[in-house]
């Protein structure tokens, strides 16, 4: 092996995530590349000079979050962020304090409230009115499928008893028809796009910078932003042009369900003007349904406790026929398609659409993926592998938390026994990739990985309740899903493993997560993060 210079040496128990899942001791970095991997002695013998050394207990490839709303999360962090709170009183105190501290803001926006705090009826406008009466308030919930608004906001939007629900969502209403202040799905999105003032490109750029700092601190070096419209794409381009985007980002271009195939020309255009540097505007996101806890996930059979007969099998935002046409055309144009599907009917339509694309266009390497896969019908699980569809999973949700137990299970009844079949997907041979859906839930890969391995809440003892422990996967598989699996779906074949010649994306850890019990995995902290050979985060 020829000697080489190096800018940096990283040492620790090195989990390479390569095909053989090899462990070793040291990595040398030159420029943006890994130039040597091996035992400390092997690496020291290869390199010339004495570059600085970063040491940790363990080193893993930089994580890639395959489904995250980084910019939305950054925007919430800059506004009202309820993410770390869990009671109505705490929410109202923070919202009121934020409004008082920002008398200059014409609207109070933000998010992060939890459905379980309010139960199935959702939050009410009067509570917000009591803390902000003079200005409109618009707050998305943590899963970003519903909004909580005050009376002033409803008045600005003309959302009175006479206002009809849109086809793709609904306002929760009092018996007299007046909206209560909780807007679900399309009712929330339409309100956001039509009534709430739009953020400018510079607002979005700052949200991206804030989010990147948070994600780098968690060892994340690349991600797929799962909902990107033109202003946000412009902001990604601006941050990258300024040399400030140190992560590699795939932007999933939003498929507008209110339009048809005529939008494809715009998507082709955005791919072209939006791609460059660290931004890859390569993918199209199609959102097929909502969530079972609000009866908006698209199901083959009726809900046990539907939210009115109109939605007894949920809502499918893009019907099977239109979806097939869209996916066949996007596939022919070389777009990987990122389909959001939770309910069994949505998952089936997603797979049928890819099957139609295969039949029409033949095989390719686009790595289409279906995100969430909360309740696939069991016979659809083995269809992913032969279709080359990657399972884009959010493993943190696969635990019996209060939302699952008190809200989801009563809606779906016996079907709750097949929530998040990650183990079956793995056994079927499908490629797995992991994402957080942050700000929906934590962006910390180790918290997510612990739940994937235990199917329990983080840090809970071994006898605590699980969400079907037979669907657990082991730690090397989970780590590989978050690194090489996510890099695969992001078409980033230059990263995802620690091998010579690859881009130097590394997370240096304070402990070896393989060293303790499974309920300690989430205690792992990132000491430093290297992205493209640059140290982009260092603790303390
Ligand atoms: Zn999402």
Coordinates of C-alpha atoms and ligand atoms in Angstrom, one line a residue:
X1 CA 0.0 0.0 0.0
X2 CA 1.4 3.4 -1.0
X3 CA 2.0 6.0 1.7
X4 CA -0.3 8.9 1.8
X5 CA -0.7 12.3 3.5
X6 CA -3.6 12.9 5.8
X7 CA -5.4 15.9 7.4
X8 CA -6.9 13.9 10.2
X9 CA -6.8 10.5 11.9
X10 CA -9.9 9.2 13.7
X11 CA -9.6 6.4 16.2
X12 CA -12.0 4.2 18.2
X13 CA -13.9 0.9 17.6
X14 CA -14.7 1.5 14.0
X15 CA -17.9 0.0 12.7
X16 CA -17.4 0.2 8.9
X17 CA -21.0 -0.9 7.9
X18 CA -19.3 -2.5 4.8
X19 CA -20.8 -5.6 3.3
X20 CA -19.0 -7.8 5.8
X21 CA -19.8 -5.5 8.7
X22 CA -16.1 -5.4 9.5
X23 CA -14.7 -3.7 12.7
X24 CA -11.4 -2.0 12.8
X25 CA -9.5 0.8 14.7
X26 CA -8.5 3.8 12.7
X27 CA -9.5 6.0 9.7
X28 CA -7.3 8.5 7.9
X29 CA -8.8 11.5 6.1
X30 CA -7.3 13.6 3.3
X31 CA -9.4 16.4 1.8
X32 CA -12.9 15.0 1.6
X33 CA -11.8 11.4 1.3
X34 CA -11.1 8.4 3.5
X35 CA -7.6 7.4 2.5
X36 CA -6.8 4.6 4.9
X37 CA -8.8 2.3 7.1
X38 CA -7.3 -0.4 9.4
X39 CA -5.7 -1.1 12.7
X40 CA -4.1 1.9 14.4
X41 CA -0.7 0.4 13.4
X42 CA -1.7 -0.2 9.8
X43 CA -3.0 3.4 9.4
X44 CA 0.0 5.0 11.2
X45 CA 2.4 3.0 8.9
X46 CA 0.5 4.2 5.8
X47 CA 0.4 8.0 6.5
X48 CA 3.2 10.5 6.3
X49 CA 3.5 13.4 8.8
X50 CA 1.6 13.7 12.1
X51 CA -2.0 15.0 11.5
X52 CA -4.3 15.8 14.4
X53 CA -6.1 12.8 16.0
X54 CA -9.8 12.7 17.0
X55 CA -10.5 9.8 19.3
X56 CA -13.8 8.4 20.6
X57 CA -15.0 5.1 22.0
X58 CA -16.6 4.2 18.7
X59 CA -16.7 5.5 15.1
X60 CA -19.6 4.9 12.7
X61 CA -20.3 6.2 9.2
X62 CA -22.1 9.6 9.2
X63 CA -25.8 9.0 9.6
X64 CA -28.2 9.9 6.7
X65 CA -31.7 10.7 7.6
X66 CA -33.8 9.3 4.8
X67 CA -37.0 11.2 5.7
X68 CA -36.8 14.4 7.6
X69 CA -38.4 17.9 7.4
X70 CA -35.2 19.7 8.3
X71 CA -36.3 23.1 7.2
X72 CA -39.7 22.8 8.8
X73 CA -38.0 21.8 12.1
X74 CA -35.6 24.7 11.8
X75 CA -38.5 27.0 11.3
X76 CA -40.2 25.8 14.4
X77 CA -37.0 26.2 16.4
X78 CA -37.0 29.8 15.4
X79 CA -40.7 30.3 16.3
X80 CA -43.0 28.8 19.0
X81 CA -41.5 25.4 19.7
X82 CA -43.7 23.1 21.9
X83 CA -41.6 20.0 21.2
X84 CA -40.1 19.6 24.6
X85 CA -43.4 20.1 26.6
X86 CA -46.2 17.8 27.3
X87 CA -49.2 19.6 28.9
X88 CA -51.7 22.1 27.7
X89 CA -50.8 24.6 30.5
X90 CA -47.1 24.4 29.5
X91 CA -48.0 25.0 25.9
X92 CA -50.1 28.0 26.6
X93 CA -47.5 29.5 28.9
X94 CA -44.9 29.3 26.2
X95 CA -47.1 30.6 23.4
X96 CA -48.2 33.6 25.5
X97 CA -44.6 34.3 26.5
X98 CA -43.4 34.1 22.9
X99 CA -46.2 36.4 21.7
X100 CA -45.3 39.0 24.5
X101 CA -41.6 38.8 23.6
X102 CA -42.4 39.4 19.9
X103 CA -44.9 42.2 19.6
X104 CA -43.5 42.9 16.1
X105 CA -44.7 39.7 14.6
X106 CA -48.1 39.9 12.8
X107 CA -48.6 36.1 13.1
X108 CA -47.6 33.7 15.8
X109 CA -46.6 30.5 14.2
X110 CA -44.8 27.3 15.2
X111 CA -45.6 23.8 16.2
X112 CA -44.8 20.7 18.1
X113 CA -48.0 20.0 20.1
X114 CA -48.9 16.4 20.8
X115 CA -52.3 14.9 19.8
X116 CA -52.4 12.9 23.1
X117 CA -52.4 16.0 25.2
X118 CA -55.8 16.9 23.8
X119 CA -57.3 13.5 22.9
X120 CA -59.5 12.7 19.9
X121 CA -61.4 16.0 19.9
X122 CA -58.1 18.0 19.5
X123 CA -57.2 21.4 20.9
X124 CA -59.5 24.4 21.1
X125 CA -59.3 28.0 19.9
X126 CA -60.6 29.5 23.2
X127 CA -57.4 28.2 25.0
X128 CA -55.2 30.1 22.5
X129 CA -57.5 33.1 22.6
X130 CA -56.8 33.4 26.3
X131 CA -53.1 33.9 25.7
X132 CA -53.1 35.6 22.3
X133 CA -56.2 37.5 21.4
X134 CA -54.8 40.4 19.4
X135 CA -53.1 38.4 16.6
X136 CA -53.7 35.2 14.6
X137 CA -52.0 32.0 15.9
X138 CA -51.2 28.9 13.7
X139 CA -49.4 25.9 15.2
X140 CA -48.9 22.6 13.5
X141 CA -48.9 19.5 15.7
X142 CA -45.9 17.3 16.1
X143 CA -46.8 14.9 13.3
X144 CA -47.6 17.9 11.1
X145 CA -51.0 16.5 10.0
X146 CA -53.1 18.9 12.0
X147 CA -53.1 22.6 13.1
X148 CA -54.3 24.4 16.2
X149 CA -55.5 28.0 15.5
X150 CA -57.1 30.7 17.5
X151 CA -60.3 32.6 16.8
X152 CA -58.5 35.5 15.1
X153 CA -56.8 33.1 12.7
X154 CA -60.2 31.4 11.9
X155 CA -61.7 34.9 11.2
X156 CA -58.8 35.9 8.9
X157 CA -59.3 32.7 6.9
X158 CA -63.1 33.0 6.9
X159 CA -63.4 29.6 8.5
X160 CA -66.9 29.9 9.9
X161 CA -69.6 27.3 10.3
X162 CA -70.6 27.9 6.7
X163 CA -67.1 27.1 5.4
X164 CA -67.2 23.6 3.7
X165 CA -64.5 21.1 4.5
X166 CA -62.0 20.5 1.6
X167 CA -62.1 17.0 0.1
X168 CA -58.7 16.1 1.6
X169 CA -59.3 17.0 5.2
X170 CA -61.7 18.5 7.8
X171 CA -62.2 21.0 10.5
X172 CA -63.2 19.6 13.8
X173 CA -66.5 21.3 14.6
X174 CA -68.9 22.0 17.5
X175 CA -72.5 20.7 17.2
X176 CA -73.5 24.1 15.6
X177 CA -70.8 23.6 12.9
X178 CA -68.3 26.2 14.2
X179 CA -64.7 25.1 13.8
X180 CA -63.2 24.3 17.2
X181 CA -59.7 25.4 16.3
X182 CA -58.4 22.0 15.2
X183 CA -57.8 21.6 11.4
X184 CA -57.0 18.1 10.1
X185 CA -54.9 17.3 7.0
X186 CA -56.0 19.3 3.9
X187 CA -57.9 21.7 6.1
X188 CA -54.6 22.6 7.8
X189 CA -52.4 22.6 4.7
X190 CA -54.8 24.8 2.7
X191 CA -55.0 27.2 5.7
X192 CA -51.2 27.4 5.8
X193 CA -50.8 28.0 2.1
X194 CA -53.8 30.4 1.6
X195 CA -54.0 32.3 4.9
X196 CA -50.7 32.3 6.8
X197 CA -48.2 34.6 5.2
X198 CA -45.5 32.8 3.3
X199 CA -41.9 32.6 4.6
X200 CA -39.4 34.2 2.3
X201 CA -36.3 32.5 0.9
X202 CA -34.0 34.1 3.6
X203 CA -36.3 32.8 6.4
X204 CA -36.1 29.3 5.0
X205 CA -32.3 29.7 4.5
X206 CA -32.0 30.5 8.2
X207 CA -34.2 27.6 9.1
X208 CA -31.9 25.3 7.1
X209 CA -28.8 26.6 8.9
X210 CA -30.5 26.1 12.3
X211 CA -31.5 22.5 11.4
X212 CA -28.1 21.6 10.0
X213 CA -26.5 22.6 13.3
X214 CA -28.9 20.3 15.2
X215 CA -28.5 17.4 12.8
X216 CA -24.7 17.6 12.6
X217 CA -24.6 17.5 16.5
X218 CA -26.4 14.1 16.2
X219 CA -23.8 12.7 13.8
X220 CA -26.0 13.3 10.7
X221 CA -24.1 14.2 7.6
X222 CA -26.8 13.9 4.9
X223 CA -30.5 13.8 4.7
X224 CA -33.5 13.7 2.4
X225 CA -35.8 16.6 3.0
X226 CA -39.2 15.0 2.5
X227 CA -41.3 18.0 1.4
X228 CA -39.6 20.7 -0.7
X229 CA -41.5 23.4 -2.6
X230 CA -39.8 25.9 -4.9
X231 CA -39.1 28.6 -2.2
X232 CA -37.4 26.0 0.0
X233 CA -35.4 24.7 -2.9
X234 CA -34.2 28.2 -3.6
X235 CA -33.2 28.5 0.0
X236 CA -31.2 25.2 -0.1
X237 CA -29.5 26.5 -3.2
X238 CA -28.7 29.9 -1.5
X239 CA -27.2 28.2 1.5
X240 CA -25.2 25.9 -0.7
X241 CA -24.0 28.7 -3.0
X242 CA -22.8 30.6 0.1
X243 CA -20.7 27.5 1.0
X244 CA -22.7 26.9 4.2
X245 CA -24.4 23.6 3.3
X246 CA -21.9 21.0 4.8
X247 CA -24.5 18.2 4.7
X248 CA -25.4 16.4 1.4
X249 CA -29.1 16.9 0.9
X250 CA -31.6 15.2 -1.4
X251 CA -34.7 17.4 -1.7
X252 CA -37.9 15.5 -2.4
X253 CA -39.9 17.8 -4.6
X254 CA -43.5 18.0 -3.5
X255 CA -46.2 16.5 -5.7
X256 CA -49.2 18.9 -5.5
X257 CA -52.2 16.7 -5.2
X258 CA -54.4 19.5 -6.4
X259 CA -52.8 19.3 -9.8
X260 CA -52.3 16.5 -12.2
X261 CA -49.5 15.3 -14.5
X262 CA -49.2 18.9 -16.0
X263 CA -46.9 19.7 -13.0
X264 CA -44.3 17.2 -14.2
X265 CA -42.7 19.9 -16.4
X266 CA -42.2 22.1 -13.3
X267 CA -40.6 19.1 -11.5
X268 CA -38.2 18.5 -14.4
X269 CA -37.3 22.2 -14.3
X270 CA -36.8 22.2 -10.5
X271 CA -34.5 19.2 -10.8
X272 CA -32.4 21.1 -13.2
X273 CA -32.2 24.5 -11.6
X274 CA -32.2 23.1 -8.0
X275 CA -29.4 20.6 -8.4
X276 CA -25.8 21.6 -7.8
X277 CA -23.1 21.3 -5.1
X278 CA -24.5 19.5 -2.1
X279 CA -28.2 19.8 -3.2
X280 CA -29.7 17.0 -5.2
X281 CA -33.2 17.9 -6.3
X282 CA -33.6 14.4 -7.7
X283 CA -36.7 12.9 -6.0
X284 CA -40.4 13.5 -6.1
X285 CA -42.5 13.0 -2.9
X286 CA -46.1 11.9 -3.3
X287 CA -48.1 11.9 -0.1
X288 CA -50.9 9.3 -0.3
X289 CA -52.6 9.5 3.0
X290 CA -52.8 10.7 6.6
X291 CA -52.6 9.0 10.0
X292 CA -54.7 6.2 11.6
X293 CA -55.1 8.1 14.9
X294 CA -57.1 10.8 13.1
X295 CA -58.8 8.2 10.7
X296 CA -57.1 9.8 7.7
X297 CA -54.7 6.9 6.8
X298 CA -56.1 5.1 3.8
X299 CA -57.4 1.7 4.8
X300 CA -58.7 -1.4 3.0
X301 CA -61.3 -1.9 5.7
X302 CA -63.3 0.6 7.7
X303 CA -61.9 2.1 11.0
X304 CA -63.4 0.8 14.2
X305 CA -64.2 4.3 15.4
X306 CA -64.4 6.5 12.2
X307 CA -64.4 10.2 12.4
X308 CA -67.8 10.5 10.6
X309 CA -68.9 8.2 7.8
X310 CA -67.3 10.4 5.1
X311 CA -63.9 9.1 6.2
X312 CA -64.7 5.5 7.3
X313 CA -61.7 4.1 5.4
X314 CA -59.6 7.2 5.7
X315 CA -58.6 9.6 3.0
X316 CA -56.5 8.7 -0.1
X317 CA -55.0 11.9 -1.4
X318 CA -54.0 10.5 -4.8
X319 CA -56.3 7.7 -6.0
X320 CA -54.8 4.5 -7.4
X321 CA -55.4 5.3 -11.1
X322 CA -53.9 8.8 -11.0
X323 CA -51.0 7.6 -8.9
X324 CA -50.1 4.9 -11.4
X325 CA -50.1 7.4 -14.2
X326 CA -47.9 9.8 -12.2
X327 CA -45.4 7.1 -11.1
X328 CA -45.1 5.6 -14.6
X329 CA -44.3 9.0 -16.0
X330 CA -41.9 10.0 -13.2
X331 CA -40.1 6.7 -13.5
X332 CA -39.7 7.2 -17.2
X333 CA -38.2 10.6 -16.6
X334 CA -35.7 9.1 -14.1
X335 CA -37.2 10.4 -10.9
X336 CA -36.9 8.2 -7.8
X337 CA -40.4 8.4 -6.2
X338 CA -40.7 8.8 -2.4
X339 CA -44.3 7.7 -1.6
X340 CA -45.8 8.5 1.9
X341 CA -48.1 5.6 2.8
X342 CA -49.3 4.5 6.2
X343 CA -52.5 2.6 5.8
X344 CA -52.8 -0.7 4.0
X345 CA -54.7 0.7 1.0
X346 CA -52.2 3.5 0.5
X347 CA -49.3 1.0 0.7
X348 CA -50.9 -1.3 -1.8
X349 CA -51.5 1.6 -4.2
X350 CA -47.9 2.7 -3.9
X351 CA -46.6 -0.8 -4.7
X352 CA -49.1 -1.2 -7.6
X353 CA -47.9 2.1 -9.0
X354 CA -44.3 0.9 -9.0
X355 CA -45.3 -2.4 -10.5
X356 CA -47.0 -0.5 -13.3
X357 CA -43.8 1.5 -13.8
X358 CA -41.8 -1.6 -14.1
X359 CA -44.2 -3.1 -16.6
X360 CA -44.2 0.1 -18.7
X361 CA -40.6 1.1 -18.5
X362 CA -38.6 -2.0 -17.6
X363 CA -36.1 -2.4 -14.8
X364 CA -33.9 0.5 -13.6
X365 CA -31.9 1.6 -10.5
X366 CA -34.1 4.5 -9.3
X367 CA -34.6 3.1 -5.8
X368 CA -38.2 4.1 -5.4
X369 CA -39.2 4.0 -1.7
X370 CA -42.3 3.9 0.4
X371 CA -42.1 5.8 3.7
X372 CA -43.7 5.0 7.0
X373 CA -45.3 1.6 6.2
X374 CA -47.3 1.7 9.4
X375 CA -49.9 -0.9 8.5
X376 CA -49.1 -2.8 5.3
X377 CA -51.4 -5.7 4.6
X378 CA -49.2 -8.8 5.3
X379 CA -49.3 -10.1 1.7
X380 CA -47.8 -6.8 0.5
X381 CA -44.7 -7.0 2.6
X382 CA -42.9 -9.4 0.3
X383 CA -43.6 -7.3 -2.7
X384 CA -41.0 -4.6 -1.9
X385 CA -37.9 -6.6 -2.7
X386 CA -38.8 -7.9 -6.2
X387 CA -40.0 -4.4 -7.2
X388 CA -36.7 -2.9 -5.9
X389 CA -38.7 -0.7 -3.5
X390 CA -36.8 0.4 -0.4
X391 CA -38.6 0.5 3.0
X392 CA -38.1 4.0 4.3
X393 CA -38.9 3.4 8.0
X394 CA -39.3 5.6 11.1
X395 CA -38.4 3.1 13.8
X396 CA -38.9 5.5 16.7
X397 CA -42.7 5.0 16.2
X398 CA -42.5 1.3 16.7
X399 CA -43.1 1.4 20.4
X400 CA -46.3 1.1 22.6
X401 CA -46.3 4.8 23.5
X402 CA -49.5 6.6 24.7
X403 CA -50.3 7.8 21.2
X404 CA -50.3 4.2 19.8
X405 CA -52.1 2.7 22.8
X406 CA -54.8 5.4 23.5
X407 CA -55.3 6.8 20.0
X408 CA -54.2 4.5 17.2
X409 CA -55.2 1.1 18.6
X410 CA -58.9 2.1 19.3
X411 CA -59.2 3.2 15.7
X412 CA -57.8 0.1 14.1
X413 CA -58.7 -2.7 16.5
X414 CA -57.1 -6.1 15.8
X415 CA -55.0 -4.6 13.0
X416 CA -52.8 -3.1 15.7
X417 CA -51.1 -6.5 15.9
X418 CA -49.3 -5.7 12.6
X419 CA -48.0 -2.2 13.2
X420 CA -44.6 -1.4 11.7
X421 CA -43.5 -4.9 10.5
X422 CA -39.8 -3.9 10.4
X423 CA -38.6 -7.5 11.2
X424 CA -40.8 -9.0 8.4
X425 CA -39.6 -6.4 5.9
X426 CA -36.0 -7.3 6.8
X427 CA -36.8 -11.0 6.5
X428 CA -38.4 -10.4 3.1
X429 CA -35.0 -9.1 1.9
X430 CA -36.2 -5.6 1.3
X431 CA -33.5 -2.9 1.6
X432 CA -34.2 -0.9 4.8
X433 CA -33.4 2.8 5.3
X434 CA -34.2 4.8 8.4
X435 CA -35.4 8.4 8.9
X436 CA -36.7 10.4 11.8
X437 CA -39.5 12.5 10.2
X438 CA -38.2 15.2 12.6
X439 CA -39.9 17.4 13.8
X440 CA -42.5 14.7 14.0
X441 CA -40.3 12.8 16.5
X442 CA -36.7 13.0 17.7
X443 CA -33.9 13.3 15.1
X444 CA -31.5 11.4 17.4
X445 CA -30.4 8.2 15.5
X446 CA -29.5 6.4 18.7
X447 CA -33.0 6.8 20.2
X448 CA -34.5 5.6 17.0
X449 CA -32.1 2.7 16.7
X450 CA -32.7 1.6 20.3
X451 CA -36.5 1.4 19.6
X452 CA -35.8 -0.6 16.4
X453 CA -33.8 -3.1 18.5
X454 CA -36.1 -3.3 21.5
X455 CA -39.6 -2.2 20.3
X456 CA -39.9 -0.5 23.7
X457 CA -39.7 3.0 24.9
X458 CA -36.2 4.4 25.2
X459 CA -34.4 3.4 28.4
X460 CA -37.2 1.1 29.5
X461 CA -36.3 -2.2 31.3
X462 CA -36.5 -5.5 29.5
X463 CA -39.8 -6.5 31.1
X464 CA -41.5 -3.3 29.9
X465 CA -44.3 -3.6 27.3
X466 CA -43.1 -4.0 23.7
X467 CA -44.9 -3.4 20.3
X468 CA -44.6 -7.0 19.0
X469 CA -41.0 -7.8 19.9
X470 CA -40.9 -10.3 17.0
X471 CA -40.5 -7.3 14.7
X472 CA -37.3 -6.1 16.4
X473 CA -34.1 -6.1 14.4
X474 CA -30.6 -6.4 15.7
X475 CA -28.2 -3.5 16.2
X476 CA -25.8 -4.0 13.2
X477 CA -28.9 -4.2 10.9
X478 CA -30.3 -1.0 12.4
X479 CA -27.0 0.9 12.2
X480 CA -26.6 -0.2 8.6
X481 CA -30.1 0.9 7.8
X482 CA -29.3 4.4 9.1
X483 CA -26.0 4.6 7.2
X484 CA -25.5 2.5 4.1
X485 CA -29.3 1.9 3.7
X486 CA -30.1 5.6 3.8
X487 CA -27.1 6.5 1.6
X488 CA -28.4 3.9 -0.9
X489 CA -31.9 5.5 -1.1
X490 CA -30.2 8.9 -1.4
X491 CA -28.2 7.6 -4.4
X492 CA -25.1 8.5 -2.4
X493 CA -22.9 5.5 -3.4
X494 CA -19.9 7.5 -2.4
X495 CA -20.8 7.3 1.4
X496 CA -22.7 5.2 3.9
X497 CA -19.7 3.0 4.8
X498 CA -16.2 3.5 6.1
X499 CA -14.0 2.3 3.2
X500 CA -11.0 3.7 1.4
X501 CA -11.9 6.1 -1.4
X502 CA -15.3 7.0 0.1
X503 CA -16.3 10.5 1.2
X504 CA -15.2 11.1 4.7
X505 CA -18.5 11.3 6.6
X506 CA -18.0 10.0 10.2
X507 CA -19.6 10.2 13.6
X508 CA -17.3 9.8 16.6
X509 CA -19.1 8.5 19.7
X510 CA -18.5 8.7 23.4
X511 CA -19.4 5.0 23.9
X512 CA -19.7 1.9 21.9
X513 CA -23.4 1.1 21.6
X514 CA -22.6 -2.6 21.2
X515 CA -20.9 -2.5 24.7
X516 CA -23.9 -2.2 27.0
X517 CA -27.5 -3.5 27.1
X518 CA -30.0 -2.6 24.4
X519 CA -31.8 -0.2 26.7
X520 CA -28.6 1.9 26.9
X521 CA -28.1 2.4 23.2
X522 CA -29.8 5.8 23.3
X523 CA -27.4 7.1 25.9
X524 CA -24.7 7.2 23.1
X525 CA -23.6 10.7 22.4
X526 CA -21.8 12.1 19.4
X527 CA -18.5 13.7 20.3
X528 CA -17.7 15.0 16.8
X529 CA -19.0 14.8 13.3
X530 CA -17.0 14.9 10.1
X531 CA -18.8 15.7 6.8
X532 CA -16.9 15.6 3.6
X533 CA -13.6 15.6 5.5
X534 CA -14.5 18.7 7.6
X535 CA -15.2 18.7 11.3
X536 CA -18.7 20.2 11.4
X537 CA -19.5 19.5 15.0
X538 CA -17.4 19.0 18.1
X539 CA -18.9 18.7 21.6
X540 CA -17.8 21.1 24.3
Ligands
LIG1 ZN1 -42.7 13.2 6.8

